[in-house]
Short mmCIF file of C-alpha atoms in Angstrom, two decimals:
data_model
loop_
_atom_site.label_atom_id
_atom_site.label_comp_id
_atom_site.label_asym_id
_atom_site.label_seq_id
_atom_site.Cartn_x
_atom_site.Cartn_y
_atom_site.Cartn_z
CA MET A 69 -7.50 4.15 30.87
CA ARG A 70 -6.67 7.82 30.16
CA GLN A 71 -9.15 9.35 28.11
CA THR A 72 -7.78 12.22 26.20
CA LYS A 73 -9.81 15.12 24.77
CA SER A 74 -12.55 14.35 21.99
CA TYR A 75 -12.46 15.36 18.61
CA ASP A 76 -15.10 15.31 15.60
CA TYR A 77 -12.97 12.79 13.60
CA VAL A 78 -10.07 10.33 14.54
CA VAL A 79 -8.28 9.13 11.71
CA ILE A 80 -5.95 6.19 12.16
CA GLY A 81 -2.86 6.53 9.79
CA SER A 82 -0.84 9.34 8.47
CA GLY A 83 -0.04 7.63 5.11
CA ALA A 84 -1.04 8.29 1.61
CA ALA A 85 -5.02 8.13 2.27
CA GLY A 86 -4.96 9.31 6.06
CA SER A 87 -3.18 12.34 5.41
CA VAL A 88 -5.38 13.47 2.59
CA VAL A 89 -8.46 12.70 4.53
CA ALA A 90 -7.64 14.51 7.65
CA ALA A 91 -6.54 17.68 5.79
CA ARG A 92 -9.85 17.84 3.71
CA LEU A 93 -11.92 17.04 6.27
CA SER A 94 -10.21 20.26 8.33
CA GLU A 95 -11.09 22.49 5.63
CA ASP A 96 -14.87 22.66 7.19
CA LYS A 97 -14.62 25.41 9.46
CA GLY A 98 -14.81 24.36 13.17
CA THR A 99 -14.18 20.66 12.33
CA SER A 100 -11.57 19.27 14.62
CA VAL A 101 -9.35 16.24 13.56
CA LEU A 102 -6.82 14.03 15.21
CA VAL A 103 -4.52 12.05 13.33
CA LEU A 104 -3.02 8.85 15.19
CA GLU A 105 0.16 7.56 13.56
CA ALA A 106 2.03 4.47 15.22
CA GLY A 107 5.37 5.52 13.93
CA PRO A 108 7.54 8.62 14.22
CA THR A 109 8.37 11.51 12.70
CA ASP A 110 9.52 11.79 8.84
CA LEU A 111 11.97 14.57 9.43
CA SER A 112 15.24 13.03 7.98
CA ILE A 113 17.25 13.73 4.69
CA TYR A 114 16.90 9.95 3.74
CA ILE A 115 13.18 10.70 3.64
CA ARG A 116 13.37 13.82 1.87
CA MET A 117 16.00 12.95 -0.81
CA PRO A 118 14.67 10.66 -3.42
CA GLY A 119 17.73 8.85 -4.35
CA ALA A 120 18.27 7.76 -0.87
CA LEU A 121 15.01 5.69 -0.83
CA GLY A 122 17.02 2.34 0.06
CA TYR A 123 17.98 3.75 3.56
CA PRO A 124 14.51 3.97 4.67
CA LEU A 125 13.39 0.54 3.54
CA MET A 126 15.86 -0.99 5.69
CA ASN A 127 15.50 0.95 8.70
CA LYS A 128 13.13 -1.22 11.15
CA LYS A 129 12.01 2.09 13.25
CA TRP A 130 10.13 3.54 9.81
CA THR A 131 8.63 0.31 8.48
CA TRP A 132 6.19 -2.35 9.94
CA GLY A 133 8.19 -5.61 8.67
CA PHE A 134 5.70 -7.66 7.40
CA ASP A 135 6.15 -11.02 6.07
CA THR A 136 3.58 -12.67 3.89
CA GLY A 137 3.22 -16.22 3.30
CA PRO A 138 4.25 -19.23 2.99
CA GLU A 139 3.00 -18.54 -0.34
CA PRO A 140 1.90 -21.72 -1.61
CA ASN A 141 2.56 -21.24 -5.39
CA MET A 142 5.87 -19.58 -4.85
CA ASP A 143 7.62 -22.71 -3.50
CA ASP A 144 6.30 -22.02 0.01
CA ARG A 145 8.36 -18.88 0.39
CA GLU A 146 7.89 -16.09 2.40
CA ILE A 147 8.03 -12.77 0.93
CA HIS A 148 8.96 -9.63 2.71
CA HIS A 149 6.71 -6.57 2.51
CA VAL A 150 8.15 -3.20 3.33
CA ARG A 151 5.13 -0.80 4.68
CA GLY A 152 5.80 2.44 6.15
CA ARG A 153 5.58 2.74 9.86
CA ILE A 154 6.26 6.86 9.91
CA LEU A 155 4.55 9.99 9.47
CA GLY A 156 3.36 9.82 5.59
CA GLY A 157 3.27 5.95 5.99
CA SER A 158 4.41 4.30 2.96
CA SER A 159 4.54 7.60 0.88
CA SER A 160 7.43 8.49 2.90
CA ILE A 161 9.54 5.46 1.74
CA ASN A 162 8.27 4.17 -1.35
CA GLY A 163 9.75 4.73 -5.07
CA MET A 164 7.76 7.75 -5.93
CA VAL A 165 6.59 6.29 -9.32
CA TYR A 166 3.32 8.32 -10.22
CA VAL A 167 1.02 6.10 -12.09
CA ARG A 168 -2.97 6.70 -12.03
CA GLY A 169 -4.05 3.11 -13.60
CA ASN A 170 -5.67 2.41 -16.96
CA ALA A 171 -9.11 3.73 -17.16
CA ARG A 172 -10.49 0.42 -17.67
CA ASP A 173 -9.77 -0.12 -14.17
CA PHE A 174 -12.13 2.13 -12.56
CA ASP A 175 -14.83 1.09 -15.18
CA GLU A 176 -14.61 -2.50 -14.10
CA TRP A 177 -15.38 -1.45 -10.54
CA ALA A 178 -18.39 0.50 -11.83
CA SER A 179 -19.68 -2.68 -13.56
CA GLU A 180 -19.42 -4.66 -10.44
CA GLY A 181 -22.04 -2.04 -8.84
CA LEU A 182 -19.86 0.93 -7.81
CA THR A 183 -21.60 3.22 -10.52
CA GLY A 184 -19.99 5.96 -8.75
CA TRP A 185 -16.25 5.10 -9.65
CA SER A 186 -16.21 4.86 -13.14
CA TYR A 187 -13.19 6.42 -14.75
CA ALA A 188 -15.46 9.47 -15.56
CA HIS A 189 -16.03 9.87 -11.70
CA CYS A 190 -12.77 9.34 -10.73
CA LEU A 191 -11.06 11.66 -13.11
CA PRO A 192 -11.84 14.89 -11.56
CA TYR A 193 -10.06 13.74 -8.28
CA PHE A 194 -7.14 12.70 -10.08
CA LYS A 195 -6.74 16.37 -11.53
CA LYS A 196 -7.91 17.85 -8.31
CA LEU A 197 -4.90 16.20 -6.41
CA GLU A 198 -1.87 16.95 -8.92
CA SER A 199 0.24 19.87 -9.88
CA PHE A 200 1.58 18.29 -12.99
CA ASP A 201 4.68 20.05 -14.49
CA GLY A 202 3.21 19.35 -18.07
CA GLY A 203 0.49 21.75 -17.45
CA ALA A 204 -2.99 21.47 -16.81
CA ASP A 205 -5.54 19.97 -19.86
CA ALA A 206 -8.68 17.67 -20.13
CA TYR A 207 -6.75 14.98 -18.26
CA ARG A 208 -4.35 16.71 -15.91
CA GLY A 209 -4.54 18.89 -13.14
CA GLY A 210 -2.19 21.72 -12.75
CA ASP A 211 -2.87 23.56 -8.98
CA GLY A 212 -3.11 20.43 -6.79
CA PRO A 213 -1.00 19.95 -3.44
CA VAL A 214 0.98 16.99 -5.05
CA ARG A 215 3.52 18.04 -7.45
CA ILE A 216 4.28 15.82 -10.16
CA THR A 217 7.68 15.92 -12.13
CA SER A 218 8.45 14.38 -15.63
CA LEU A 219 11.83 12.47 -14.89
CA ARG A 220 14.41 13.44 -17.54
CA ALA A 221 16.03 9.91 -18.26
CA GLU A 222 19.21 11.39 -19.55
CA HIS A 223 21.49 8.68 -19.03
CA ALA A 224 22.56 6.38 -21.66
CA LEU A 225 21.00 3.20 -20.34
CA TYR A 226 17.66 4.95 -20.13
CA HIS A 227 18.21 6.02 -23.77
CA ALA A 228 18.77 2.58 -24.76
CA TYR A 229 15.60 1.09 -22.90
CA LEU A 230 13.47 3.78 -24.90
CA GLU A 231 14.96 2.90 -28.06
CA ALA A 232 14.86 -1.00 -27.62
CA GLY A 233 11.03 -0.83 -26.65
CA GLN A 234 10.37 0.99 -29.80
CA GLN A 235 12.50 -1.21 -31.88
CA TYR A 236 10.39 -4.04 -30.42
CA GLY A 237 7.29 -2.38 -31.32
CA LEU A 238 6.02 -0.45 -28.61
CA SER A 239 5.07 3.29 -29.25
CA TYR A 240 6.29 6.09 -27.40
CA ASN A 241 3.92 7.62 -25.04
CA LYS A 242 4.45 11.21 -23.47
CA ASP A 243 1.80 11.12 -20.94
CA TYR A 244 0.79 7.80 -19.92
CA ASN A 245 -1.58 9.42 -17.08
CA GLY A 246 -3.35 11.28 -19.99
CA ARG A 247 -5.68 9.77 -22.44
CA ARG A 248 -3.66 6.46 -23.39
CA GLN A 249 -1.69 4.13 -20.80
CA GLU A 250 -0.11 1.95 -23.36
CA GLY A 251 3.55 2.35 -24.55
CA ILE A 252 6.93 3.04 -23.48
CA HIS A 253 7.61 6.06 -21.53
CA ARG A 254 9.50 8.30 -19.19
CA TYR A 255 8.24 7.92 -15.77
CA GLN A 256 6.33 10.55 -13.56
CA ALA A 257 7.22 10.97 -9.87
CA ASN A 258 5.78 12.70 -7.09
CA ILE A 259 9.07 14.72 -6.45
CA ASP A 260 8.84 18.40 -5.68
CA HIS A 261 11.84 20.41 -7.06
CA GLY A 262 14.23 17.63 -6.06
CA VAL A 263 12.34 16.50 -2.76
CA ARG A 264 9.88 13.71 -1.98
CA ALA A 265 6.31 14.92 -2.24
CA SER A 266 5.00 12.63 0.55
CA SER A 267 1.18 12.85 1.54
CA ALA A 268 2.38 14.17 4.77
CA ARG A 269 4.68 17.04 3.22
CA ALA A 270 1.88 17.75 0.51
CA TYR A 271 -1.35 17.51 2.75
CA LEU A 272 -1.09 16.73 6.44
CA ARG A 273 1.82 19.13 7.69
CA PRO A 274 -0.02 22.62 5.70
CA ALA A 275 -3.27 21.30 7.36
CA MET A 276 -1.70 21.10 10.76
CA ARG A 277 -0.06 24.76 10.20
CA GLN A 278 -3.14 26.18 8.72
CA ARG A 279 -6.00 24.64 10.41
CA GLY A 280 -5.06 22.77 13.43
CA VAL A 281 -5.19 19.43 12.69
CA GLU A 282 -3.54 17.57 15.76
CA LEU A 283 -1.08 14.69 15.48
CA ARG A 284 0.05 12.05 17.75
CA LEU A 285 3.27 10.16 16.69
CA ASN A 286 4.43 6.81 18.10
CA ALA A 287 0.68 6.18 18.79
CA MET A 288 -0.57 2.72 17.81
CA ALA A 289 -4.30 2.25 17.32
CA THR A 290 -5.43 -1.11 19.08
CA ARG A 291 -9.38 -1.01 19.36
CA ILE A 292 -11.98 0.95 18.12
CA ARG A 293 -14.67 1.35 20.50
CA PHE A 294 -18.31 1.16 19.63
CA ASP A 295 -21.56 1.73 21.83
CA GLY A 296 -24.23 -0.47 22.60
CA SER A 297 -26.28 0.41 19.28
CA GLY A 298 -22.95 -0.48 17.15
CA ARG A 299 -21.50 2.87 16.59
CA ALA A 300 -18.10 3.93 16.78
CA VAL A 301 -17.41 6.30 19.39
CA GLY A 302 -13.68 6.33 19.47
CA VAL A 303 -10.24 4.65 19.48
CA GLU A 304 -8.29 2.90 21.93
CA TYR A 305 -4.28 3.49 21.31
CA GLU A 306 -1.10 2.89 23.06
CA SER A 307 1.48 5.51 23.50
CA ALA A 308 4.65 5.89 25.63
CA GLY A 309 3.82 2.64 27.28
CA THR A 310 0.26 3.79 28.41
CA SER A 311 -2.98 2.93 27.34
CA GLN A 312 -5.30 5.91 26.11
CA PHE A 313 -8.74 6.59 24.53
CA VAL A 314 -9.81 9.45 22.56
CA GLU A 315 -13.56 10.07 21.59
CA ALA A 316 -14.85 10.92 17.96
CA HIS A 317 -18.11 12.74 17.80
CA LYS A 318 -18.57 12.17 14.25
CA GLU A 319 -16.61 9.25 12.88
CA VAL A 320 -13.59 6.83 13.25
CA VAL A 321 -11.57 6.74 9.89
CA VAL A 322 -9.35 3.88 9.31
CA SER A 323 -6.52 4.72 7.22
CA GLY A 324 -3.74 1.86 8.11
CA GLY A 325 -3.61 0.30 4.65
CA ALA A 326 -4.39 -3.33 3.15
CA TYR A 327 -2.71 -5.28 6.11
CA CYS A 328 -3.36 -2.80 9.24
CA SER A 329 -7.01 -1.57 8.53
CA PRO A 330 -8.51 -5.20 8.14
CA HIS A 331 -6.33 -5.92 11.49
CA ILE A 332 -7.78 -3.35 13.56
CA LEU A 333 -11.11 -4.06 12.24
CA MET A 334 -11.06 -7.44 13.55
CA LEU A 335 -9.29 -6.75 16.80
CA SER A 336 -12.15 -4.36 17.34
CA GLY A 337 -14.89 -7.24 16.69
CA VAL A 338 -15.58 -6.36 12.98
CA GLY A 339 -15.20 -9.34 10.50
CA ASP A 340 -15.93 -12.93 10.12
CA GLY A 341 -17.75 -13.90 13.52
CA ASP A 342 -16.31 -17.68 13.44
CA HIS A 343 -12.89 -16.28 13.05
CA LEU A 344 -13.11 -13.72 15.59
CA ARG A 345 -14.39 -16.22 18.18
CA GLU A 346 -11.32 -18.27 17.62
CA HIS A 347 -9.49 -15.48 19.26
CA GLY A 348 -11.90 -14.59 22.03
CA ILE A 349 -13.21 -11.33 20.36
CA ASP A 350 -16.75 -10.50 20.84
CA THR A 351 -18.40 -10.10 17.15
CA VAL A 352 -19.68 -6.28 17.26
CA ALA A 353 -20.46 -7.00 13.38
CA HIS A 354 -20.37 -10.10 11.35
CA VAL A 355 -18.61 -8.88 8.09
CA PRO A 356 -16.89 -11.99 6.32
CA ALA A 357 -15.24 -9.93 3.71
CA VAL A 358 -13.00 -8.17 6.20
CA GLY A 359 -9.56 -9.33 5.39
CA ARG A 360 -10.48 -11.15 2.31
CA HIS A 361 -9.83 -10.45 -1.59
CA LEU A 362 -6.23 -9.33 -0.92
CA GLU A 363 -4.69 -8.29 -4.10
CA ASP A 364 -1.03 -7.57 -5.31
CA HIS A 365 1.16 -7.06 -8.05
CA PRO A 366 3.67 -10.05 -8.15
CA ALA A 367 6.74 -9.11 -10.18
CA VAL A 368 10.28 -10.59 -11.38
CA PRO A 369 13.42 -8.85 -12.16
CA ILE A 370 14.84 -9.89 -15.76
CA ALA A 371 18.23 -8.53 -15.17
CA TYR A 372 21.92 -8.55 -17.23
CA ALA A 373 25.11 -7.33 -16.38
CA ALA A 374 26.70 -4.97 -18.25
CA SER A 375 29.51 -5.74 -21.12
CA ARG A 376 31.91 -3.42 -19.56
CA THR A 377 32.52 -1.40 -16.31
CA GLY A 378 31.45 2.30 -15.69
CA VAL A 379 28.13 1.84 -17.44
CA SER A 380 25.63 2.24 -14.42
CA PRO A 381 25.20 5.24 -11.86
CA ALA A 382 25.82 4.87 -8.51
CA VAL A 383 28.44 1.99 -8.88
CA ASN A 384 31.38 1.76 -6.66
CA MET A 385 29.98 4.45 -4.36
CA ASN A 386 32.22 5.13 -1.49
CA LEU A 387 31.87 8.28 1.19
CA VAL A 388 33.59 11.12 -0.97
CA LYS A 389 31.17 10.03 -3.92
CA MET A 390 28.07 9.80 -1.41
CA GLY A 391 29.08 13.09 0.01
CA LEU A 392 29.32 14.87 -3.48
CA ILE A 393 25.79 13.21 -4.30
CA GLY A 394 24.55 14.83 -1.04
CA ALA A 395 26.15 18.10 -1.18
CA GLN A 396 24.52 18.38 -5.11
CA TRP A 397 20.91 17.62 -3.57
CA LEU A 398 21.10 19.74 -0.38
CA PHE A 399 22.50 22.86 -2.18
CA ALA A 400 20.87 22.57 -5.56
CA ARG A 401 18.31 19.87 -5.11
CA ARG A 402 19.97 18.41 -8.45
CA GLY A 403 22.04 15.37 -9.36
CA LEU A 404 21.55 11.70 -8.64
CA GLY A 405 20.06 12.33 -4.90
CA ALA A 406 17.05 14.27 -6.74
CA SER A 407 16.35 11.02 -9.00
CA ASN A 408 14.32 8.02 -7.80
CA LEU A 409 16.47 5.97 -10.38
CA TRP A 410 13.23 4.73 -11.68
CA GLU A 411 13.10 6.77 -14.85
CA THR A 412 11.68 4.79 -17.67
CA GLY A 413 9.29 2.03 -17.92
CA ALA A 414 6.42 0.73 -20.02
CA PHE A 415 2.78 -0.67 -20.08
CA PHE A 416 2.46 -3.26 -22.71
CA ARG A 417 0.33 -6.42 -23.58
CA SER A 418 1.69 -9.97 -22.50
CA SER A 419 0.25 -11.50 -25.77
CA ASP A 420 -1.31 -10.11 -29.10
CA ASP A 421 -4.64 -11.68 -27.70
CA ALA A 422 -4.75 -9.24 -24.67
CA GLU A 423 -7.27 -6.44 -24.67
CA HIS A 424 -5.43 -3.80 -23.07
CA PRO A 425 -1.94 -3.55 -21.36
CA ASP A 426 -1.91 -6.34 -18.69
CA MET A 427 2.07 -5.80 -17.93
CA GLN A 428 4.50 -3.23 -16.35
CA HIS A 429 8.08 -2.30 -16.58
CA GLU A 430 9.83 -0.52 -13.97
CA PHE A 431 13.50 -0.13 -15.43
CA LEU A 432 16.69 0.25 -12.97
CA PRO A 433 19.78 0.98 -14.73
CA MET A 434 21.95 -0.83 -12.60
CA LEU A 435 22.23 -4.31 -10.65
CA GLY A 436 21.44 -4.98 -6.75
CA ASP A 437 18.85 -4.94 -4.65
CA PHE A 438 18.40 -1.43 -4.51
CA ILE A 439 14.76 -1.49 -3.23
CA SER A 440 16.07 -3.33 0.23
CA GLY A 441 18.64 -0.99 0.78
CA ASP A 442 21.77 -2.49 -0.43
CA LEU A 443 23.67 0.28 -2.63
CA ARG A 444 26.41 -1.90 -3.43
CA VAL A 445 25.10 -1.88 -6.87
CA THR A 446 27.35 -3.05 -10.01
CA ASP A 447 27.10 -2.52 -13.46
CA GLY A 448 24.29 -3.94 -15.37
CA PHE A 449 20.34 -3.14 -15.94
CA GLN A 450 17.34 -4.83 -14.85
CA PHE A 451 13.63 -4.91 -15.97
CA SER A 452 11.17 -5.04 -13.07
CA THR A 453 8.14 -7.14 -14.73
CA CYS A 454 5.12 -7.09 -13.17
CA LEU A 455 1.51 -8.57 -13.59
CA MET A 456 -0.81 -5.70 -13.77
CA ARG A 457 -4.22 -7.37 -13.18
CA PRO A 458 -3.74 -10.27 -10.94
CA LYS A 459 -6.71 -12.90 -10.64
CA SER A 460 -5.37 -14.47 -7.53
CA GLN A 461 -6.35 -13.23 -4.04
CA GLY A 462 -5.15 -13.91 -0.68
CA HIS A 463 -6.31 -13.01 2.91
CA VAL A 464 -5.12 -11.17 6.45
CA ARG A 465 -6.36 -13.04 9.29
CA LEU A 466 -5.63 -12.83 13.06
CA ARG A 467 -2.64 -14.68 14.63
CA SER A 468 -4.17 -13.96 18.10
CA ALA A 469 -5.98 -11.05 19.83
CA ASP A 470 -2.83 -9.14 20.57
CA PRO A 471 -2.57 -5.93 18.77
CA ARG A 472 1.06 -6.18 18.78
CA GLN A 473 1.39 -9.27 16.77
CA HIS A 474 1.24 -9.26 13.09
CA PRO A 475 -1.69 -10.77 11.30
CA GLU A 476 -1.25 -13.75 9.28
CA ILE A 477 -1.19 -12.49 5.67
CA VAL A 478 -1.11 -14.91 2.63
CA HIS A 479 -1.09 -13.39 -1.14
CA ASN A 480 -1.40 -16.60 -2.84
CA TYR A 481 0.39 -15.49 -5.87
CA LEU A 482 0.04 -17.06 -9.00
CA ASN A 483 -2.77 -19.05 -7.74
CA HIS A 484 -5.21 -18.43 -10.31
CA PRO A 485 -3.94 -20.20 -13.95
CA GLU A 486 -4.67 -16.86 -15.92
CA ASP A 487 -1.77 -15.26 -13.64
CA ARG A 488 0.64 -17.81 -14.42
CA ARG A 489 -0.14 -17.91 -18.11
CA ILE A 490 0.05 -13.94 -18.28
CA LEU A 491 3.18 -13.75 -16.12
CA VAL A 492 5.05 -16.25 -18.15
CA ALA A 493 4.16 -14.44 -21.49
CA GLY A 494 5.17 -11.07 -19.86
CA VAL A 495 8.53 -12.23 -19.02
CA LYS A 496 9.47 -13.79 -22.36
CA ARG A 497 8.53 -10.83 -24.15
CA THR A 498 10.66 -8.66 -21.70
CA ASP A 499 13.37 -10.88 -22.71
CA GLU A 500 12.87 -10.24 -26.48
CA ILE A 501 13.09 -6.65 -25.37
CA ALA A 502 16.28 -7.16 -23.84
CA HIS A 503 17.75 -8.57 -27.01
CA GLN A 504 16.87 -5.54 -29.36
CA ARG A 505 19.99 -3.75 -31.02
CA ALA A 506 19.87 -0.85 -28.95
CA TRP A 507 21.19 -3.22 -25.81
CA ASP A 508 24.10 -4.72 -28.03
CA GLU A 509 26.61 -2.23 -26.66
CA PHE A 510 25.51 -2.50 -23.33
CA ARG A 511 24.18 -6.07 -22.70
CA GLY A 512 26.49 -8.65 -20.91
CA THR A 513 25.87 -11.83 -19.11
CA PRO A 514 22.49 -12.76 -18.20
CA GLN A 515 21.40 -12.87 -14.84
CA CYS A 516 18.37 -15.04 -15.33
CA PRO A 517 17.92 -18.14 -17.86
CA SER A 518 17.11 -17.35 -21.54
CA LEU A 519 13.51 -17.08 -20.94
CA ARG A 520 12.47 -16.55 -24.45
CA ARG A 521 13.66 -19.83 -25.28
CA LEU A 522 12.57 -22.03 -22.35
CA SER A 523 9.25 -23.97 -22.48
CA ASP A 524 6.22 -22.01 -20.60
CA ASP A 525 6.60 -24.80 -17.89
CA GLU A 526 10.30 -24.04 -17.14
CA VAL A 527 9.81 -20.22 -17.19
CA LEU A 528 6.79 -20.89 -14.60
CA THR A 529 9.29 -23.20 -12.58
CA TRP A 530 11.62 -20.17 -12.85
CA LEU A 531 9.15 -17.72 -11.44
CA LYS A 532 8.00 -19.51 -8.63
CA SER A 533 11.61 -19.52 -7.20
CA VAL A 534 12.37 -16.05 -7.88
CA ALA A 535 9.35 -13.94 -8.12
CA GLY A 536 7.99 -11.51 -5.57
CA THR A 537 6.00 -8.33 -5.02
CA GLN A 538 5.89 -4.74 -6.50
CA TYR A 539 4.50 -3.90 -2.78
CA HIS A 540 0.92 -2.92 -3.69
CA PRO A 541 -1.37 -4.73 -1.15
CA SER A 542 -4.88 -3.66 -1.61
CA CYS A 543 -8.66 -4.70 -1.71
CA SER A 544 -8.86 -6.55 1.81
CA CYS A 545 -11.46 -4.25 2.84
CA ARG A 546 -13.04 -3.81 -0.49
CA MET A 547 -15.97 -1.69 -1.61
CA GLY A 548 -19.14 -3.15 -2.68
CA ILE A 549 -22.86 -3.89 -2.60
CA GLY A 550 -22.88 -7.63 -1.46
CA GLU A 551 -21.45 -10.03 1.21
CA ASP A 552 -18.13 -10.01 -0.78
CA SER A 553 -17.29 -6.56 0.54
CA ALA A 554 -16.49 -4.86 3.67
CA VAL A 555 -17.60 -1.30 3.02
CA ASP A 556 -20.06 0.51 1.00
CA ALA A 557 -19.12 2.59 -2.09
CA GLU A 558 -18.66 5.66 0.27
CA GLY A 559 -16.32 3.75 2.65
CA ARG A 560 -18.70 3.27 5.62
CA VAL A 561 -18.09 -0.11 7.13
CA HIS A 562 -21.09 -2.87 6.83
CA GLY A 563 -23.21 -3.55 10.03
CA VAL A 564 -21.91 -0.59 12.18
CA THR A 565 -22.04 3.22 11.86
CA GLY A 566 -19.73 6.11 12.45
CA LEU A 567 -16.38 4.15 10.81
CA ARG A 568 -15.13 4.19 7.49
CA VAL A 569 -12.25 2.70 5.75
CA VAL A 570 -10.23 5.02 3.66
CA ASP A 571 -7.16 3.67 2.08
CA ALA A 572 -6.00 0.95 -0.54
CA SER A 573 -7.87 -1.73 1.27
CA VAL A 574 -11.27 -0.26 -0.24
CA MET A 575 -10.28 -0.90 -3.80
CA ARG A 576 -12.35 -3.26 -5.74
CA HIS A 577 -9.66 -4.58 -7.70
CA VAL A 578 -6.05 -3.63 -7.60
CA THR A 579 -5.36 -0.93 -10.09
CA SER A 580 -2.88 -1.16 -13.11
CA GLY A 581 0.22 0.30 -11.69
CA ASN A 582 1.73 1.94 -8.51
CA LEU A 583 -0.64 2.33 -5.86
CA GLN A 584 0.04 6.05 -4.34
CA CYS A 585 -1.57 8.04 -6.73
CA PRO A 586 -5.03 6.13 -7.00
CA THR A 587 -4.79 5.79 -3.02
CA LEU A 588 -4.59 9.68 -3.08
CA MET A 589 -7.59 9.69 -5.47
CA VAL A 590 -9.50 7.27 -3.35
CA ALA A 591 -8.86 9.58 -0.14
CA GLU A 592 -9.67 12.79 -2.31
CA LYS A 593 -13.01 11.11 -3.32
CA LEU A 594 -14.09 9.33 0.33
CA ALA A 595 -13.21 12.68 1.94
CA ASP A 596 -15.87 14.54 -0.16
CA CYS A 597 -18.30 11.66 0.40
CA ILE A 598 -17.72 12.20 4.22
CA ARG A 599 -18.10 15.92 3.86
CA GLY A 600 -21.34 15.66 1.69
CA ARG A 601 -20.11 16.62 -1.56
CA THR A 602 -18.88 15.36 -4.86
CA LEU A 603 -17.30 16.60 -8.19
CA GLU A 604 -18.93 16.37 -11.19
CA PRO A 605 -18.18 13.48 -13.40
CA GLU A 606 -15.74 14.18 -16.60
CA HIS A 607 -16.43 12.33 -19.66
CA ARG A 608 -12.99 11.78 -22.00
CA PRO A 609 -12.28 9.23 -24.40
CA SER A 610 -9.35 7.05 -22.97
CA HIS A 611 -7.79 3.42 -23.91
#
C-alpha cells in the first residue's frame, strides 16, 4: 500500500458538510487539509443550472445508487435513494430548497442532553453561513458564503397554490426561516444569481484557491486506520485501482452522510462488536449506536392533471425549446433554467391538535417523475406531502467487509403508529387544499383517490403502496451522552480519539424540512468545536 504525504486533517467526503469543515479548518494559518471525494468533478452545466436538476439524478457516475428496504410497512417495497457521489456531494444534485427547520427541533435536541445545540446556540451559525437576499436582521445573515435567493413564483399555478392555501386558512409567511416557520410561502433556494450554490462552490473551491486545501477526486475511503491506543491516524483509500494511505496528524473527519459515514466506521472496526464479528472485522471500539436510529422524511405526491393543455411550464419539450431555455440561462442566468421549479410550499399542521407544524408541502406545477430525471412532463400539478418529525427509525448495517458493497439500509418508514396517523391526516388536508376555489379553473382529473372522502384505513393502504422519500436520511451516527449515541456533542466518536463525524448523520433527530441548510449549520458549528471556539448564543423569540 502506497503512503502519500501527511496532513493535519483528512476529511472523508466533499458534500454539504465536508466542504464546510475543510474550508473552515484551513482558515487557521499553517493548517493542512486533504479532502477525499469518491466521485468526479462537478464541472458540468447540468450541475450548475438549477433547472437541469433532473439530469444529475439519473447519472450513475454522479450518484451512489442506494436502495433501501424491503420496507416492511410499505408493502415490502425497495425505495431508491439518490445520494451525490460527486464534488459537493448531494448539494450538487439536490433540489436546492433552503429550509432551516423549526426552532423547536433544536430545542428538542437540547432537552435530550445536547445543551449546546438549542435554537439559541444554532441561530448564530445559521446566520454565519448565509447571504440572504432579503438582508440581514436578528434572524438572518447577510454576508455568509451561501447565497440564498427568494423565488419569485410568478407562474399562474404558483399563484393558485398560494391563494388556495390562504382560502383554506393558512397564513402567508414572508420568511419561514425567520421568526415563524408555519404558513404558506414562496420558497428560498441556495441559488446564486441563477447558479446552484453547492457547498463545493460556496466553500471548498474558494478554500482551494485561497488557502491551499487539497482535493483528491475519485478517491474512495475504504478504512480508517488506528494505532494501538485507539487513535485514528489516517485513512486508507482506493484511487485509480490502487490502495493508498494518507496520514492525519490531528484528526480524521468523516463527512460521508447518513449512509456512508456509519458504513466506513463499521468497516474500520467502530460499531456493534457482535455485528462486526459476523463479518470478520476486529472491533476497535464497541459503539452499538453506529448505524442505528436512522431517520428520514416519508413523502407522497398528491397530484392532479390540468383541466386544459398549456397550463404547466416545461411541457412538450423538444431540442429547440430546451436550447432556448439553455441559451437564456447561459447568457442571462434567467428563465426556467434559473429555477429549481419548487417555488412555493407550506408548513402546516396535520390536525388542529398538533402543537406546531408537522407537515410540509413542496409544490410542483407539472406532472411527471421530474425528480428522477424524466423530463417528459405533462400538464398538471402536485403537492409533495411530507411528514416532518417521524418517530420511526431504521438502520444501516454491513452486508460484507467489502467496502465496495453497499450496506444494508432499512428505514422502517411508517413503523410508528403516530407516523401513520399524522401522514394520513396530512394527506387528507392536502386534498382539501386542492379543492379550494382557486384551483377550479386548473384542476382536472385526480391522479390519486379522493383522499378526503376515504377512511383512515383506506388512505393508509394507499400510502403503503405509493409513499416514498423526501431524500433526507439522517441520525445514523447521532450525537448524545448515552449508549443511544455514536458521537458526543462535538462530533467525537465514542471509544476512540482523533476521529469525528460531521454531517447529517450526527443530528439527534431529523429536522422539520429539507436537510442541506441544517447540515451546513452543523458543519459550521462542529468546525468551530474542532478549532476550539464558539459563537455566543442568540436568544430570539420564535414559534
